[in-house]
């Protein structure tokens, strides 16, 4: 079992910046991939960015060049640096952790609201 606790959401003006953080606990040594997803009202949950234990990253096209995902394996945390924020980035952001054993298990944080508005 893995528990994920998110922090850092809030209200920010367009073109502003925000940092989201996620701390993992539990069976942390079994975590393979961590990432961030988001869900806006009326839309499906979508991938924002993911990062493997070895540091390989993947980003949604809509956030490339603006967002940076990072991972600290020693501290069991994953962060999302969000720059040049747009109103379209407004959503609930969820931290995720994937475990791959004989089967694949995905765990989710509670979500944190990010609102980009003037």
Coordinates of C-alpha atoms in Angstrom, one line a residue, residues 1 12 15 24 36 38 56 92 96 98 109:
X1 CA 0.0 0.0 0.0
X12 CA -2.7 32.2 -8.9
X15 CA 1.4 34.0 -16.1
X24 CA 4.6 9.2 -0.5
X36 CA 0.6 14.3 -11.9
X38 CA -5.5 16.8 -13.6
X56 CA 12.7 9.6 -17.4
X92 CA -7.9 19.5 -9.6
X96 CA -0.2 9.2 -8.6
X98 CA 2.4 3.1 -9.9
X109 CA -3.7 11.4 -3.8

